[in-house]
PDB file of C-alpha atoms in Angstrom:
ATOM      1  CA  UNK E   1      -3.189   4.664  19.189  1.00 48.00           C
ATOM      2  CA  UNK E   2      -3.458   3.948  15.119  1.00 54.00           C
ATOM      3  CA  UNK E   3      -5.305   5.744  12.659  1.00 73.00           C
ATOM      4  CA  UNK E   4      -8.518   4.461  11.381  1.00 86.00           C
ATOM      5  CA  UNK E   5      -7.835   1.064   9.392  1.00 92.00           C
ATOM      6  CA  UNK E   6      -9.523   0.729   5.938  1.00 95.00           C
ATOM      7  CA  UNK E   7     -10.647  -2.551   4.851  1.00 96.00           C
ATOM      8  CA  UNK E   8     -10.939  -4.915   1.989  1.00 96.00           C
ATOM      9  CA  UNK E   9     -13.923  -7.557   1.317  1.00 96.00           C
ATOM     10  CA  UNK E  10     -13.232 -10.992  -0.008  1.00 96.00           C
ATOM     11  CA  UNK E  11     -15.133 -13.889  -0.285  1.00 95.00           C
ATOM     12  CA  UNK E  12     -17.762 -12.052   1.791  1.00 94.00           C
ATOM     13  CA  UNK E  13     -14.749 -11.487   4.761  1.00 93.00           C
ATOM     14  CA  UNK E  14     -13.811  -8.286   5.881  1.00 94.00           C
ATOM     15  CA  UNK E  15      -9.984  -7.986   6.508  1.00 94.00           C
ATOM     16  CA  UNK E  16      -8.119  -4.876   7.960  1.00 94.00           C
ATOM     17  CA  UNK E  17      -5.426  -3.081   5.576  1.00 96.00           C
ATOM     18  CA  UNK E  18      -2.570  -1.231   6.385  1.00 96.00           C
ATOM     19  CA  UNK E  19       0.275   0.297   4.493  1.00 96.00           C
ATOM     20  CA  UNK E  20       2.549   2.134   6.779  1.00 95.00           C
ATOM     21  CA  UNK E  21       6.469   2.367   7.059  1.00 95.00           C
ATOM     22  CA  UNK E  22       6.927  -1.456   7.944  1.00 96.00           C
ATOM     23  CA  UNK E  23       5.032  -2.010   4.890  1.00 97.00           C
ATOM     24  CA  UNK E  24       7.163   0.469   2.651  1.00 96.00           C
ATOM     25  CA  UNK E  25      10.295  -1.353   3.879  1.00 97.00           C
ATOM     26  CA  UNK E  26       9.176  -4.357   2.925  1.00 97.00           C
ATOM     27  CA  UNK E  27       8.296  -2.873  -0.425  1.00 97.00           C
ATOM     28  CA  UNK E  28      11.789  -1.541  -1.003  1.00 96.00           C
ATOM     29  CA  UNK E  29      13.947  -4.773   0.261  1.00 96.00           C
ATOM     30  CA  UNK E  30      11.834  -6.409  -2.454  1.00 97.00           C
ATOM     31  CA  UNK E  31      11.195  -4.192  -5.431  1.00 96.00           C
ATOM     32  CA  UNK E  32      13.913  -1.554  -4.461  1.00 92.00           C
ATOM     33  CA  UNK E  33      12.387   1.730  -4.741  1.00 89.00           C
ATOM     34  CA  UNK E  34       8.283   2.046  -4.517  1.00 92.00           C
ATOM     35  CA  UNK E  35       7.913   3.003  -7.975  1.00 90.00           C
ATOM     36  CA  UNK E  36       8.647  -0.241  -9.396  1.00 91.00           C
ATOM     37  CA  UNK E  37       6.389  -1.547  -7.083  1.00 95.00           C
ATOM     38  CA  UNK E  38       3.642   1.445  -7.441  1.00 94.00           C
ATOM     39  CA  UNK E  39       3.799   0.530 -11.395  1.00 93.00           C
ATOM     40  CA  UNK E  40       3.295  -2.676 -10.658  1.00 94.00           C
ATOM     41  CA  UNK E  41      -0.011  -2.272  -8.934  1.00 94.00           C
ATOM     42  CA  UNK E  42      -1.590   0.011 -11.653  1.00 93.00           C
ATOM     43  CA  UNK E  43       0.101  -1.984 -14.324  1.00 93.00           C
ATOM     44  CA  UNK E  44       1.728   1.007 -15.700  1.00 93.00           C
ATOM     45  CA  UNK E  45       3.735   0.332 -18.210  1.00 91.00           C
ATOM     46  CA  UNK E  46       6.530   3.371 -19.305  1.00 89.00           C
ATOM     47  CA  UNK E  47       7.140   4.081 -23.287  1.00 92.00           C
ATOM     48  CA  UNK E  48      10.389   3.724 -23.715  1.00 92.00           C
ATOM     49  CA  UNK E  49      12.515   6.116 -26.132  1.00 91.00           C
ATOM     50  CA  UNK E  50      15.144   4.830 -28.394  1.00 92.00           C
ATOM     51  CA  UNK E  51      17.430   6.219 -25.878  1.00 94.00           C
ATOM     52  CA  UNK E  52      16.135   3.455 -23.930  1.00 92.00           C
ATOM     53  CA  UNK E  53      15.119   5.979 -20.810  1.00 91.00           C
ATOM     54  CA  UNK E  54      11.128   6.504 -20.407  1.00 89.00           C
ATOM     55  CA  UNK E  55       9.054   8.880 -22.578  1.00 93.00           C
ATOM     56  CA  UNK E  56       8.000  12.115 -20.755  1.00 93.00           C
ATOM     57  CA  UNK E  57       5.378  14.560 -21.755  1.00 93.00           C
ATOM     58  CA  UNK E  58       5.705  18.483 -21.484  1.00 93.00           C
ATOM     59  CA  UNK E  59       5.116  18.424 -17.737  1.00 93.00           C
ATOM     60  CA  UNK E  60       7.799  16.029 -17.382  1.00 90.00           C
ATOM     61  CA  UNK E  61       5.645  13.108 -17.036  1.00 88.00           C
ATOM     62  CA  UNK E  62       6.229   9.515 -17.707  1.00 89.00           C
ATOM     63  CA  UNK E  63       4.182   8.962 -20.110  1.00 92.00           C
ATOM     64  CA  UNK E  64       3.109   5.246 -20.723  1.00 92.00           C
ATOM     65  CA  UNK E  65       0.233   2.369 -20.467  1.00 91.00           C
ATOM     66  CA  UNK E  66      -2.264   1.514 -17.778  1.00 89.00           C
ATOM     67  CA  UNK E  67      -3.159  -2.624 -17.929  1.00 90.00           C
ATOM     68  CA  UNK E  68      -3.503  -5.156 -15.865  1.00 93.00           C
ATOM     69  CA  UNK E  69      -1.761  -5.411 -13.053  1.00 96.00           C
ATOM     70  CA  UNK E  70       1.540  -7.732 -11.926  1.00 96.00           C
ATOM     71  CA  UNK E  71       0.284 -10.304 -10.314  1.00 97.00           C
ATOM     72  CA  UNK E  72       3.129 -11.112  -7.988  1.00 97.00           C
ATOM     73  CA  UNK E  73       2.915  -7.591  -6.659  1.00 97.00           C
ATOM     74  CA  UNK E  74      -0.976  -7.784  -6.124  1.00 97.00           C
ATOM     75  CA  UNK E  75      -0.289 -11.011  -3.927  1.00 97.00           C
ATOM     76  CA  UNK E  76       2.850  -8.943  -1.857  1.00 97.00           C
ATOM     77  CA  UNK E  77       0.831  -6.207  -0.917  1.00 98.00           C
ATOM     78  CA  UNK E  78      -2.456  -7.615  -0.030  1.00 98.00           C
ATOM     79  CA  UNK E  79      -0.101 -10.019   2.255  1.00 97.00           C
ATOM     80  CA  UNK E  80       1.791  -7.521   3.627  1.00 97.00           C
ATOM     81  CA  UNK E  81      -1.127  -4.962   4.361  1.00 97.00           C
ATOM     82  CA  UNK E  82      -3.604  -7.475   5.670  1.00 96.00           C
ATOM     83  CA  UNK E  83      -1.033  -8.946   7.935  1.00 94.00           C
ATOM     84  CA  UNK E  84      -0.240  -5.464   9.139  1.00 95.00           C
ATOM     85  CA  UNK E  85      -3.701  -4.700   9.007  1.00 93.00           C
ATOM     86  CA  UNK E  86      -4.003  -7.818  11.129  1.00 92.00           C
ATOM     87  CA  UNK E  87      -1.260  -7.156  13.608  1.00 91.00           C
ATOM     88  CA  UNK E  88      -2.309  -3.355  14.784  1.00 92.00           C
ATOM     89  CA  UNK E  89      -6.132  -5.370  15.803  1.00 90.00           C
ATOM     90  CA  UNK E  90      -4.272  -7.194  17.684  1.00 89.00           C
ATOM     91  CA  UNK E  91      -2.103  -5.153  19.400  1.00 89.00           C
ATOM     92  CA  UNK E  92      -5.279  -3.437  19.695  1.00 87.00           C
ATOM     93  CA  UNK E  93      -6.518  -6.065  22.188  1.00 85.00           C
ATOM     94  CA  UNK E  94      -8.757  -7.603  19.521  1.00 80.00           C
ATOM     95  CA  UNK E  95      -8.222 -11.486  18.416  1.00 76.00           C
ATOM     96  CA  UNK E  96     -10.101 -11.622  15.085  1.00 68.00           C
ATOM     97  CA  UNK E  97      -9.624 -11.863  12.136  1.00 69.00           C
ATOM     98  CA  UNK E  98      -7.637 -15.301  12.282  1.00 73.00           C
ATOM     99  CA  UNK E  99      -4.153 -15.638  11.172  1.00 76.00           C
ATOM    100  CA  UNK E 100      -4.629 -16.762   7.662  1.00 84.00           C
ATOM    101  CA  UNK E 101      -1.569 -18.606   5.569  1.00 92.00           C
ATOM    102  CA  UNK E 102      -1.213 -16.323   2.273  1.00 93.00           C
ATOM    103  CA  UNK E 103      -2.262 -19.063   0.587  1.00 95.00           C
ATOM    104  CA  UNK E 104      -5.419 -19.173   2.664  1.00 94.00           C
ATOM    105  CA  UNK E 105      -5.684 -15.558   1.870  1.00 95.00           C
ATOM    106  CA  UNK E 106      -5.301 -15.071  -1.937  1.00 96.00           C
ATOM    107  CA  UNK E 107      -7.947 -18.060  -2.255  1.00 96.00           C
ATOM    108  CA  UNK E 108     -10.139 -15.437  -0.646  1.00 96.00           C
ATOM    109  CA  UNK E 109      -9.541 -13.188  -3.784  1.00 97.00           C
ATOM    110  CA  UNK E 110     -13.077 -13.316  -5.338  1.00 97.00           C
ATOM    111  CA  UNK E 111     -12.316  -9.712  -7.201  1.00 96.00           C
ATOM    112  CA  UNK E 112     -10.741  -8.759 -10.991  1.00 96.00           C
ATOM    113  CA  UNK E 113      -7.018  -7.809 -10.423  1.00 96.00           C
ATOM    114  CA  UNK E 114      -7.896  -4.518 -11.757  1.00 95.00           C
ATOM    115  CA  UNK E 115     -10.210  -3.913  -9.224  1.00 96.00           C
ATOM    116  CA  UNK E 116      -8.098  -5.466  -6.782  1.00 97.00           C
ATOM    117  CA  UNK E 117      -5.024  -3.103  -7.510  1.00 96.00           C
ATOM    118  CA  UNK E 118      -6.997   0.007  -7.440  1.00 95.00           C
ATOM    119  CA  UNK E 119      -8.246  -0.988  -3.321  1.00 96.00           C
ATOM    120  CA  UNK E 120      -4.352  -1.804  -3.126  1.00 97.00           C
ATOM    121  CA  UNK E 121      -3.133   1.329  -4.298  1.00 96.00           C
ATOM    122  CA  UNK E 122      -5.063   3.007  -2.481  1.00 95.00           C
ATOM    123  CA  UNK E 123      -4.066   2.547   0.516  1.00 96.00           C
ATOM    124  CA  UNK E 124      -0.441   3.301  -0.750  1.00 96.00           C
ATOM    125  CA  UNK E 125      -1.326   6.466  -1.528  1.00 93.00           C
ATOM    126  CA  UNK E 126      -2.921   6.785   1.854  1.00 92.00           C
ATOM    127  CA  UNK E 127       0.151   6.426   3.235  1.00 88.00           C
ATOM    128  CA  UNK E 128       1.901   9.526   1.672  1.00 85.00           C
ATOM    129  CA  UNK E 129      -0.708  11.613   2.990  1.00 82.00           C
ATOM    130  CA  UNK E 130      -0.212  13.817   6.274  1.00 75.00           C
ATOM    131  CA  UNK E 131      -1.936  12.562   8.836  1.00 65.00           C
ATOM    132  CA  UNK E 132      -1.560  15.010  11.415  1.00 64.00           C
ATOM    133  CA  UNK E 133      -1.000  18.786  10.161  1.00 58.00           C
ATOM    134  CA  UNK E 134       0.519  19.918  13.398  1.00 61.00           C
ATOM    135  CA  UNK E 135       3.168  17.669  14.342  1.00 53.00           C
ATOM    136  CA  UNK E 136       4.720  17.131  17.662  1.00 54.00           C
ATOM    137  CA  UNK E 137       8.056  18.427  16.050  1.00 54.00           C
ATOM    138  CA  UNK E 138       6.639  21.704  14.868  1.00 52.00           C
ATOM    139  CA  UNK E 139       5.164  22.250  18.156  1.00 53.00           C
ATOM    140  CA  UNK E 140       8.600  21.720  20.019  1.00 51.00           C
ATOM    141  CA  UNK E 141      10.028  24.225  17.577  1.00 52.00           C
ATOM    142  CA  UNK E 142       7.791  27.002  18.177  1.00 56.00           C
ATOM    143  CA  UNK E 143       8.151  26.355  21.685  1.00 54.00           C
ATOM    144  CA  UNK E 144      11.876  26.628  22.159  1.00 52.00           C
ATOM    145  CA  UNK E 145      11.866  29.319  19.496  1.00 56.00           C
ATOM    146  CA  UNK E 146       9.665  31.608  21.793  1.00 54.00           C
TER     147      UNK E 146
END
């Protein structure tokens, strides 16, 4: 039914992660557009001009700072993609892991934010990719295009 999960080790626990369009909704109510919240995982940081709009290179890049990142953000998507993570096992038929609070959860953090954004990310990105190159749409096209 889903896609392969990946998963994310802490504290020597293995718990499922999964960013998918519930989680991007949640990420937009919140931070209201995923950049905000995609700069906030890297802790990207944009130079800003004197025209107060960010720098951009000759590509027409953003150009700015990699550091550590927002913490707040860190804690919002490991909660929201472990608990989604958590939801398609069980849906799946499958009752572990256990329902953790968040608090429960972030306790479990035993890894450097840095490291902890990168996993994060991650799995963001994974969810821009195309997961299926023939689609059930394309195929009903060709077929009443015939």
């Amino acid at each position: 039914m889903f896609e392969k999960l990946n998963y994310i080790e802490l504290s020597g626990e293995k718990f499922p992660i999964k960013c998918d369009i519930l989680v991007l909704e949640k990420i937009q109510d919140k931070y209201g557009n995923l950049s905000e919240f995609e700069n906030g995982l890297r802790g990207f940081k944009p130079n800003i001009g004197e025209d107060g709009l960010p720098e951009r290179n000759e590509d027409g890049l953003i150009v700015g700072m990699v550091g550590v990142p927002n913490i707040k953000t860190l804690k919002d998507a490991l909660a929201w993609m472990v608990g989604e993570g958590i939801e398609i096992k069980r849906e799946e038929g499958e009752k572990e892991p256990p329902i953790l609070s968040n608090t429960q959860l972030f306790r479990k953090v035993d890894i450097p934010p840095k490291e902890l954004g990168e996993i994060l990310y991650g799995e963001f990105n994974r969810c821009f990719a195309r997961k299926n190159a023939e689609t059930t749409q394309s195929q009903t096209t060709e077929k009443t295009n015939k």
